[in-house]
PDB file of C-alpha atoms in Angstrom:
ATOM      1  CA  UNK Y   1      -4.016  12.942 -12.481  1.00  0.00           C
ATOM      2  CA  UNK Y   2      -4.228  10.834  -9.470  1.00  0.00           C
ATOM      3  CA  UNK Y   3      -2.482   7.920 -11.188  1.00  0.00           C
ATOM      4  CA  UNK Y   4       1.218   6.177 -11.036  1.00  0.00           C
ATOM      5  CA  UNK Y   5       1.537   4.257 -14.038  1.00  0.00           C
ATOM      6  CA  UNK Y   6       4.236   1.610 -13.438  1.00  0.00           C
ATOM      7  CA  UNK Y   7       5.955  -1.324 -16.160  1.00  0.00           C
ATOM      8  CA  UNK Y   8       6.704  -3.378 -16.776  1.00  0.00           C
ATOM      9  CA  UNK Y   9       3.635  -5.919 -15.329  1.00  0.00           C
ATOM     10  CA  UNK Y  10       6.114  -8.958 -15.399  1.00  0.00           C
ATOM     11  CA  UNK Y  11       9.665  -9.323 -15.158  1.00  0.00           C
ATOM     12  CA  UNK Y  12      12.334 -12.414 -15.107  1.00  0.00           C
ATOM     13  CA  UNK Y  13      16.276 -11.699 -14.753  1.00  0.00           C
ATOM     14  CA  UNK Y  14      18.596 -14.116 -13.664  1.00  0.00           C
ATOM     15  CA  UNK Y  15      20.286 -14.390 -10.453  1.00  0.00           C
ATOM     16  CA  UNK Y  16      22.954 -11.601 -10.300  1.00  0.00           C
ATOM     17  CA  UNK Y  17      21.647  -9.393 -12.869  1.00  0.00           C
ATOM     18  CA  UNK Y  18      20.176  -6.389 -12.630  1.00  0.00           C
ATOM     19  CA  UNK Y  19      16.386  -5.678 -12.360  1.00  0.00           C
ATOM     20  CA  UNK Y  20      14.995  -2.300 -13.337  1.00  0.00           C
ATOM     21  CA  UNK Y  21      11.568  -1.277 -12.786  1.00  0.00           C
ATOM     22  CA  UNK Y  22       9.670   2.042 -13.882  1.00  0.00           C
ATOM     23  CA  UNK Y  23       7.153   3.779 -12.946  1.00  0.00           C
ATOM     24  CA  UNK Y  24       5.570   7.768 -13.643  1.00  0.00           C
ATOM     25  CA  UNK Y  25       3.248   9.915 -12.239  1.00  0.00           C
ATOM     26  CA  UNK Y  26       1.128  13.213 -13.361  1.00  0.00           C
ATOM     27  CA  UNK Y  27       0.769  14.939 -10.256  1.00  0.00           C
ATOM     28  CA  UNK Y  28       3.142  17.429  -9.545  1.00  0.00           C
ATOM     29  CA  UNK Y  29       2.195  18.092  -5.666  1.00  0.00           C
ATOM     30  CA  UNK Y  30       3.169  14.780  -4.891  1.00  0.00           C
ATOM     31  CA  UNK Y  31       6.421  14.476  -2.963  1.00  0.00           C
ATOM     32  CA  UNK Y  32       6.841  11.569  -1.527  1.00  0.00           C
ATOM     33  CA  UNK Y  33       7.726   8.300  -3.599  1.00  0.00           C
ATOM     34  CA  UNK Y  34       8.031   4.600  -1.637  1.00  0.00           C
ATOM     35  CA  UNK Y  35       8.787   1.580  -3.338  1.00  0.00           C
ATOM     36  CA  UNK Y  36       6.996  -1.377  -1.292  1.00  0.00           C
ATOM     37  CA  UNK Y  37       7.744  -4.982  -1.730  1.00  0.00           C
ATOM     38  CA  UNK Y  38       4.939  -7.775  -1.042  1.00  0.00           C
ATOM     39  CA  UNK Y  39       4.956 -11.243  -0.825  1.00  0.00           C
ATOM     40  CA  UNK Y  40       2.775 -13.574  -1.855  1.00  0.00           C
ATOM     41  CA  UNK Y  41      -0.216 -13.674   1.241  1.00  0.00           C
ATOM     42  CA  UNK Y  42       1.673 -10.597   2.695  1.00  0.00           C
ATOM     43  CA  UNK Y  43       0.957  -7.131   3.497  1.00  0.00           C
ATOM     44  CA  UNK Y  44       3.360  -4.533   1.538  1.00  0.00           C
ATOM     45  CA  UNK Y  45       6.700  -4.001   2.849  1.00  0.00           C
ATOM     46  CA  UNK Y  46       8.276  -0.710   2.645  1.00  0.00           C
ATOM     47  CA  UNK Y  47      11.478  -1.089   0.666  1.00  0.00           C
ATOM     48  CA  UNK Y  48      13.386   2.557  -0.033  1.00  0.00           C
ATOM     49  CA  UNK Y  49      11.935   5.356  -0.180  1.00  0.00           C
ATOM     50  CA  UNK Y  50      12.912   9.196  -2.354  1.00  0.00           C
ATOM     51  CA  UNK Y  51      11.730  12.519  -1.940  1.00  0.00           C
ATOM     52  CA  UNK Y  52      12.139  15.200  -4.969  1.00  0.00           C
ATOM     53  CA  UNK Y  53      14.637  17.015  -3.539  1.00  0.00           C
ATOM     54  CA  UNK Y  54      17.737  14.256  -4.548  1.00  0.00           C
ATOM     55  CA  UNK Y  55      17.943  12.452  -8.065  1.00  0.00           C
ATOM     56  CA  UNK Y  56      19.066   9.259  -6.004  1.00  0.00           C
ATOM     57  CA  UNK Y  57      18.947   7.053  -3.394  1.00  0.00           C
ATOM     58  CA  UNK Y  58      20.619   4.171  -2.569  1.00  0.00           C
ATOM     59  CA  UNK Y  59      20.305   1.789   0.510  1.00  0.00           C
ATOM     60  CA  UNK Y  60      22.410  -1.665   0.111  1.00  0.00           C
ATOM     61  CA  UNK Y  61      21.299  -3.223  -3.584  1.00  0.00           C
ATOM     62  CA  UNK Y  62      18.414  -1.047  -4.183  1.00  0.00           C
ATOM     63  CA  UNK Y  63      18.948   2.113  -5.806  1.00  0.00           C
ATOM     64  CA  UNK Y  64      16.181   4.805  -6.684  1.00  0.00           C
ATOM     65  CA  UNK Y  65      16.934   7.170  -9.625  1.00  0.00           C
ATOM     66  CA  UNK Y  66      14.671  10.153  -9.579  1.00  0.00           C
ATOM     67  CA  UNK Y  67      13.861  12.633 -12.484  1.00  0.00           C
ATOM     68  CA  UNK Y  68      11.947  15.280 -11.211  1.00  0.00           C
ATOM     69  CA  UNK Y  69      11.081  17.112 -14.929  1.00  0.00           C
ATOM     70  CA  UNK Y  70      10.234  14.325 -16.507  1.00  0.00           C
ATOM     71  CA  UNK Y  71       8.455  13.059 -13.404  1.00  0.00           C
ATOM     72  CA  UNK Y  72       9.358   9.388 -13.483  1.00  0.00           C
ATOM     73  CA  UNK Y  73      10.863   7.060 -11.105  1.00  0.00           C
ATOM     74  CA  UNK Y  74      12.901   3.731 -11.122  1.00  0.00           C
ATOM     75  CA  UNK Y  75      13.580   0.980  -8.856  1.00  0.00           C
ATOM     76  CA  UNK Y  76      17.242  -0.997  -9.813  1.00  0.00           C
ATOM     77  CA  UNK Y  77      18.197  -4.186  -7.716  1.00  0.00           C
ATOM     78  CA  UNK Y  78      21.548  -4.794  -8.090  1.00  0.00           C
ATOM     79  CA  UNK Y  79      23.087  -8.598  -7.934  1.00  0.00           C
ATOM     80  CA  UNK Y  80      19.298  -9.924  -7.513  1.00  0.00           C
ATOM     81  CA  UNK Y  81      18.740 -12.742  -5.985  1.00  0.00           C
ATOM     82  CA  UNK Y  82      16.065 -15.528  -6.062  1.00  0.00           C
ATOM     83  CA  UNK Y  83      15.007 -14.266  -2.483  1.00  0.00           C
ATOM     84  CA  UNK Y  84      13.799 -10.790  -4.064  1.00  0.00           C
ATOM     85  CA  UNK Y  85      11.521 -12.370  -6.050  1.00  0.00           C
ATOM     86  CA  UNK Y  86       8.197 -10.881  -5.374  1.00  0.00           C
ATOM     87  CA  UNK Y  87       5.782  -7.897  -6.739  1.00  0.00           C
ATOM     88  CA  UNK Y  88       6.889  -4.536  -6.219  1.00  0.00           C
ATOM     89  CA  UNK Y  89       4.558  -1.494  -6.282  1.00  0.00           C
ATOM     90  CA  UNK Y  90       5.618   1.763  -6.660  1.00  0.00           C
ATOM     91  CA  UNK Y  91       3.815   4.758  -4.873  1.00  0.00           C
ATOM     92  CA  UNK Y  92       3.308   8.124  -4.249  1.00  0.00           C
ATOM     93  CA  UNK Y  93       2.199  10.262  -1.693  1.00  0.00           C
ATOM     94  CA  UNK Y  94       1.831  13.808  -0.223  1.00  0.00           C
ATOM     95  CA  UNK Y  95       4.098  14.271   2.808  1.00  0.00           C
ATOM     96  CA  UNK Y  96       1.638  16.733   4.629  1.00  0.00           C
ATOM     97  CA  UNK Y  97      -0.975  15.050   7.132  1.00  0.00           C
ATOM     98  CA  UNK Y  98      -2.944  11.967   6.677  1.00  0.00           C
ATOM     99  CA  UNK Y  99      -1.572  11.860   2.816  1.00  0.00           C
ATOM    100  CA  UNK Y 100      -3.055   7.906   0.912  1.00  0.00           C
ATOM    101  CA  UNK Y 101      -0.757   6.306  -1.208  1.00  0.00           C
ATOM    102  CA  UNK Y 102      -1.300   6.082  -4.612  1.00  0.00           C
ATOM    103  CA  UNK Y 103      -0.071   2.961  -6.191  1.00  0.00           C
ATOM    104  CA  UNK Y 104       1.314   1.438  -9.305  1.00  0.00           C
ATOM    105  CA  UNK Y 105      -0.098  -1.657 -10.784  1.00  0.00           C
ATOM    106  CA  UNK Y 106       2.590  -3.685  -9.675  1.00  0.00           C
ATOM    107  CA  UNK Y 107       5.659  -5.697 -11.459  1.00  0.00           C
ATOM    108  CA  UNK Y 108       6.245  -9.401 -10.681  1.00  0.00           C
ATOM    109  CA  UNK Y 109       9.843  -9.971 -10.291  1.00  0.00           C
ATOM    110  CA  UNK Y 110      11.060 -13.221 -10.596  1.00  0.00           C
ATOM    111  CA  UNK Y 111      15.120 -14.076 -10.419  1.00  0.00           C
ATOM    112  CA  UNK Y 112      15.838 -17.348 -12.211  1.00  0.00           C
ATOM    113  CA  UNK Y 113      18.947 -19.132  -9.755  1.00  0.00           C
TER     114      UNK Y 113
ATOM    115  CA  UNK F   1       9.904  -4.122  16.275  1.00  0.00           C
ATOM    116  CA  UNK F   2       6.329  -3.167  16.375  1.00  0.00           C
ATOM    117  CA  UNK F   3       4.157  -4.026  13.868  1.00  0.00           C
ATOM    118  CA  UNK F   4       0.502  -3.225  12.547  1.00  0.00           C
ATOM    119  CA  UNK F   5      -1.975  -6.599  13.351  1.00  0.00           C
ATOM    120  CA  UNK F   6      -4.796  -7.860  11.743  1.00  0.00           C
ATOM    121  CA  UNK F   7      -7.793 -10.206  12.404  1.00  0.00           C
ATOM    122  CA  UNK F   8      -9.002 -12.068  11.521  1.00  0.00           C
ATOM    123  CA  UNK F   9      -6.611 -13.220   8.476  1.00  0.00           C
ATOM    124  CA  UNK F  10      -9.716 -14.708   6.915  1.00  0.00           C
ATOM    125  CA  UNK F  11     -13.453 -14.340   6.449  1.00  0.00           C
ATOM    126  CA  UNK F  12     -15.778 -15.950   4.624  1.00  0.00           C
ATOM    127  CA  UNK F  13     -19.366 -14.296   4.708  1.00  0.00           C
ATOM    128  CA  UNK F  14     -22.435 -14.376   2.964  1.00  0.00           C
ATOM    129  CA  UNK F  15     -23.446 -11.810   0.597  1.00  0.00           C
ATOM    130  CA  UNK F  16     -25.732  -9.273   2.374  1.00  0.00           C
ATOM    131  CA  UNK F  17     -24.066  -9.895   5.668  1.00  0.00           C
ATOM    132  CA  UNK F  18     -21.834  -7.791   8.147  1.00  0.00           C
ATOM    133  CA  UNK F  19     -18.298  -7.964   8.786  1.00  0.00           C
ATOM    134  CA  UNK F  20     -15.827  -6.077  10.928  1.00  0.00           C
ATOM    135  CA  UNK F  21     -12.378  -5.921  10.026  1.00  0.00           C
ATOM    136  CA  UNK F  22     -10.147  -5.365  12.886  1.00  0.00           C
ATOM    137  CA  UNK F  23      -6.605  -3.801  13.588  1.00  0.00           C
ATOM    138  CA  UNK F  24      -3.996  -2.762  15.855  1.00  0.00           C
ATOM    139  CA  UNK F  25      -1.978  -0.305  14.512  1.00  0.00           C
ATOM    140  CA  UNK F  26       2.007   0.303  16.127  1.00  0.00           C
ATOM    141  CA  UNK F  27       1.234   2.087  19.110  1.00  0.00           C
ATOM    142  CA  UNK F  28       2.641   5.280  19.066  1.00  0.00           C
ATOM    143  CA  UNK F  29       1.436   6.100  15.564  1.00  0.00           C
ATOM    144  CA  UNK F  30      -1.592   8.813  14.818  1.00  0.00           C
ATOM    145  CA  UNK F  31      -2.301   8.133  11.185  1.00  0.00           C
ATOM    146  CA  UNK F  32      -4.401   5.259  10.005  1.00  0.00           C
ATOM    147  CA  UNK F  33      -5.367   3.934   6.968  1.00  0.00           C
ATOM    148  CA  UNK F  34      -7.427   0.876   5.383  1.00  0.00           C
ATOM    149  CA  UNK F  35      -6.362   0.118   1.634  1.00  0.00           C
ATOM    150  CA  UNK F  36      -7.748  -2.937  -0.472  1.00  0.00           C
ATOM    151  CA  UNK F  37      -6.562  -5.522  -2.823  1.00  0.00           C
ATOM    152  CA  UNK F  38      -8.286  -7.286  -5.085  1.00  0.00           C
ATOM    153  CA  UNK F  39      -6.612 -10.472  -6.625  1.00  0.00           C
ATOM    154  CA  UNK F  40      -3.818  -9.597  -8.988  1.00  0.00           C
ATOM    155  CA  UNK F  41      -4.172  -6.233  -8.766  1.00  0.00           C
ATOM    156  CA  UNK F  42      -3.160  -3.246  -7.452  1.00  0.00           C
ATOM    157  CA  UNK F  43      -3.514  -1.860  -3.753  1.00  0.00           C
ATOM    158  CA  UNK F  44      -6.438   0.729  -3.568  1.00  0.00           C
ATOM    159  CA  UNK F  45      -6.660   3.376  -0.907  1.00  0.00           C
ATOM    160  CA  UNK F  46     -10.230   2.932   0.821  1.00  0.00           C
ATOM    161  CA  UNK F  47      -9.992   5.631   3.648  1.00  0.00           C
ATOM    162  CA  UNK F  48      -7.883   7.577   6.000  1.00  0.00           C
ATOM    163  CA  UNK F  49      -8.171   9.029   9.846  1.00  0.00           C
ATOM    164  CA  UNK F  50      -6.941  11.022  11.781  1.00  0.00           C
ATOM    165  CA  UNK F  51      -7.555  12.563  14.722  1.00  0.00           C
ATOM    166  CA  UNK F  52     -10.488  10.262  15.349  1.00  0.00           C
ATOM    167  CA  UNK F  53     -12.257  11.444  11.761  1.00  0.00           C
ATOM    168  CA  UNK F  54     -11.970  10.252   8.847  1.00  0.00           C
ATOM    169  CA  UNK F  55      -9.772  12.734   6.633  1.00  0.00           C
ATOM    170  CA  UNK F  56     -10.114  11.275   2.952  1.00  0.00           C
ATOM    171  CA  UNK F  57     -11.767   8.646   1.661  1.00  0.00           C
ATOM    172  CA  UNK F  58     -12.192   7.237  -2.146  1.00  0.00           C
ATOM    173  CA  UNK F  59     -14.792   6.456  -3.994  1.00  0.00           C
ATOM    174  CA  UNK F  60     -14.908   2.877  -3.271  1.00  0.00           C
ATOM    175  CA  UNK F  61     -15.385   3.787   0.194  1.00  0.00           C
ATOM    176  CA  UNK F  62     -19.467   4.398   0.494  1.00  0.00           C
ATOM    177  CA  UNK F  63     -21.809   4.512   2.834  1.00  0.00           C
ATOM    178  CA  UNK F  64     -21.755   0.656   3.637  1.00  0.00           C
ATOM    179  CA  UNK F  65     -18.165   1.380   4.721  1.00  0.00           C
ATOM    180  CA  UNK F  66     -17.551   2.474   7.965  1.00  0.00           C
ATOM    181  CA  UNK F  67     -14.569   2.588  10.091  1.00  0.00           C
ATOM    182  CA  UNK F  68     -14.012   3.194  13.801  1.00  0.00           C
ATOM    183  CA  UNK F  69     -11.871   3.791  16.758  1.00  0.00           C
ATOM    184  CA  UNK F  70     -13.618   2.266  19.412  1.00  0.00           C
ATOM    185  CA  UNK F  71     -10.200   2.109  22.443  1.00  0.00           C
ATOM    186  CA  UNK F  72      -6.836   3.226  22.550  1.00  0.00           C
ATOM    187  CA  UNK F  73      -5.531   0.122  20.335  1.00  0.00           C
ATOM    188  CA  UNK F  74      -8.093  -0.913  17.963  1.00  0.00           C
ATOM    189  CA  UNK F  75      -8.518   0.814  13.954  1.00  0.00           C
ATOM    190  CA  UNK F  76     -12.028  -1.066  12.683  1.00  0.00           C
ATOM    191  CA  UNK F  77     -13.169  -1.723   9.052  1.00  0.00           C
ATOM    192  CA  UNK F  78     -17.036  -2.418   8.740  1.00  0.00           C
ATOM    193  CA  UNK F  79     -18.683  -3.481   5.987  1.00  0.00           C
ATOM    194  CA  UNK F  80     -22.576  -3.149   6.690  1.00  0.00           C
ATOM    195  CA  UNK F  81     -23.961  -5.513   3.726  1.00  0.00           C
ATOM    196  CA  UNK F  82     -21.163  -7.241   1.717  1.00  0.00           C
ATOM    197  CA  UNK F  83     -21.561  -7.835  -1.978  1.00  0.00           C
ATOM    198  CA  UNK F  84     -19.013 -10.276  -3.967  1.00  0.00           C
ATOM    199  CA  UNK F  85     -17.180  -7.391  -5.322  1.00  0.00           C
ATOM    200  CA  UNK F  86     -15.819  -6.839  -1.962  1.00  0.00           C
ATOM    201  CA  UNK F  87     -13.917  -9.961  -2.132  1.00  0.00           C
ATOM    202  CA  UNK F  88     -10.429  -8.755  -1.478  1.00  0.00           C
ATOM    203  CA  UNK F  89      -7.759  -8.451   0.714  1.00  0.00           C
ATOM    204  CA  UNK F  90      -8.174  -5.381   3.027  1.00  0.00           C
ATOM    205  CA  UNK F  91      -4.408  -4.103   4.785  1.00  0.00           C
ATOM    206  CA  UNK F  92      -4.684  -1.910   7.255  1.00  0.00           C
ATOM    207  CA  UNK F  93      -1.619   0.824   7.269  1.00  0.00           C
ATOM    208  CA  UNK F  94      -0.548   3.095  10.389  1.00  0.00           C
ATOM    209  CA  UNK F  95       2.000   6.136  10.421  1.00  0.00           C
ATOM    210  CA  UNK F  96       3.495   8.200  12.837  1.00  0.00           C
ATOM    211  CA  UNK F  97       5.309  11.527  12.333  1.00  0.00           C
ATOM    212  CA  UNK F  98       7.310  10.427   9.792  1.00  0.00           C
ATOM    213  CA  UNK F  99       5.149   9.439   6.321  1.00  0.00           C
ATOM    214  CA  UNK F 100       5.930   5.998   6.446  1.00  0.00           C
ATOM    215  CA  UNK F 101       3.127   3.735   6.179  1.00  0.00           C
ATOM    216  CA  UNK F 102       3.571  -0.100   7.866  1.00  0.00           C
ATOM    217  CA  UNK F 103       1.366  -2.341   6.642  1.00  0.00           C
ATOM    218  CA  UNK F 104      -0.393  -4.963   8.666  1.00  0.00           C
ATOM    219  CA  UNK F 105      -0.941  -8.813   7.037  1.00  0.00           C
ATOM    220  CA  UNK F 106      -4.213  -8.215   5.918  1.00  0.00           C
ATOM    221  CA  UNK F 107      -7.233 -10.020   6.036  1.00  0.00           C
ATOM    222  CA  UNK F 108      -9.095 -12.167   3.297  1.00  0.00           C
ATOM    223  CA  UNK F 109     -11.875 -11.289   2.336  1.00  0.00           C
ATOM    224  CA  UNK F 110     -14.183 -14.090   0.804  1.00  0.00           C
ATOM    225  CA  UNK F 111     -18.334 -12.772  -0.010  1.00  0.00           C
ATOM    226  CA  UNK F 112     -20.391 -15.940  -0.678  1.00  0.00           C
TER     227      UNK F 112
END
């Protein structure tokens, strides 16, 4: 119940396209959903970020869509670019206290120039 | 802008041996957190603390794990006797009052 089950594992699109990636989760007291980006030999980079409360949340090209009853999540980059190529994990959390993040398997995003 | 450091960024160790990660989380922050990566794969939560306790930890995290707050500055990782499965990259993660977690570099973990 513990898990966030993200897809797909690889993904090409080419430069200006959009790139849309998924992810779901069982556990209903989470509340708390970050989408981290991570470069090869890097640590993870938080990205955007969406609480339950709003169905969407958009910050520049990245856009989370939210849908809280059928408890899935999406990341869409709009207009990628080769410099978002990288993996992407999707998590989730509990806001209250020292709360780990759970995290999808990851999706490696490459954007052909 | 503050950031979460790590050292060192690699280790290579024998099997059976000791090793102390080490960490300086963004200063202000009271939440910290050691997650690991094994190549390929997914970033696994290993522990969290708080408060100067530790206030979850996963399974992976047994009793050769340890992790400490020994000053103001410093979040440690210690691995008591290291077995090749715990070749991975270990991150170290801080959090203030927000639930952001920043994520330091890492460090590369190689068991000979």
């Amino acid at each position: 119940q513990q898990q966030v089950k993200q897809s797909p594992q690889s993904l090409i699109v080419q430069k200006g396209g959009i790139s849309i990636i998924n992810c779901a989760y069982e556990n209903t007291a989470f509340d708390y959903f970050p989408w981290y980006q991570q470069f090869p030999g890097k640590g993870p980079a938080l990205l955007i970020a969406i609480r339950p409360d709003v169905s969407e949340k958009k910050e520049g090209r990245f856009t989370i869509s939210f849908n809280k009853s059928a408890k899935q999540f999406s990341l869409h980059i709009m207009d990628s670019q080769p410099g978002d190529s990288a993996t992407y994990f999707c998590a989730a959390s509990m806001i209250q206290g020292a709360q780990k993040l759970v995290f999808g398997q990851g999706t490696r995003l490459t954007i052909n120039p | 802008e503050p950031e979460v450091t790590q050292t060192p960024s690699h280790q290579v160790t024998q099997m059976g041996q000791e090793v102390i990660l080490r960490c300086v989380p963004i200063s202000n922050h009271l939440y910290f957190y050691w997650y690991r990566q094994i190549l390929g794969q997914k970033v696994e939560f290993l522990v969290s603390f708080y408060n100067n306790e530790i206030s979850e930890k996963s399974e992976i995290f047994d009793d050769q794990f340890s992790v400490e707050r020994p000053d103001g500055s410093n979040f440690t990782l210690k691995i008591r006797s290291t077995k090749l499965e715990d070749s991975a990259m270990y991150f170290c993660a801080s959090s203030g009052s927000s639930e952001t977690q920043y994520f330091g570099p890492g460090t590369r973990l190689l068991v000979l």
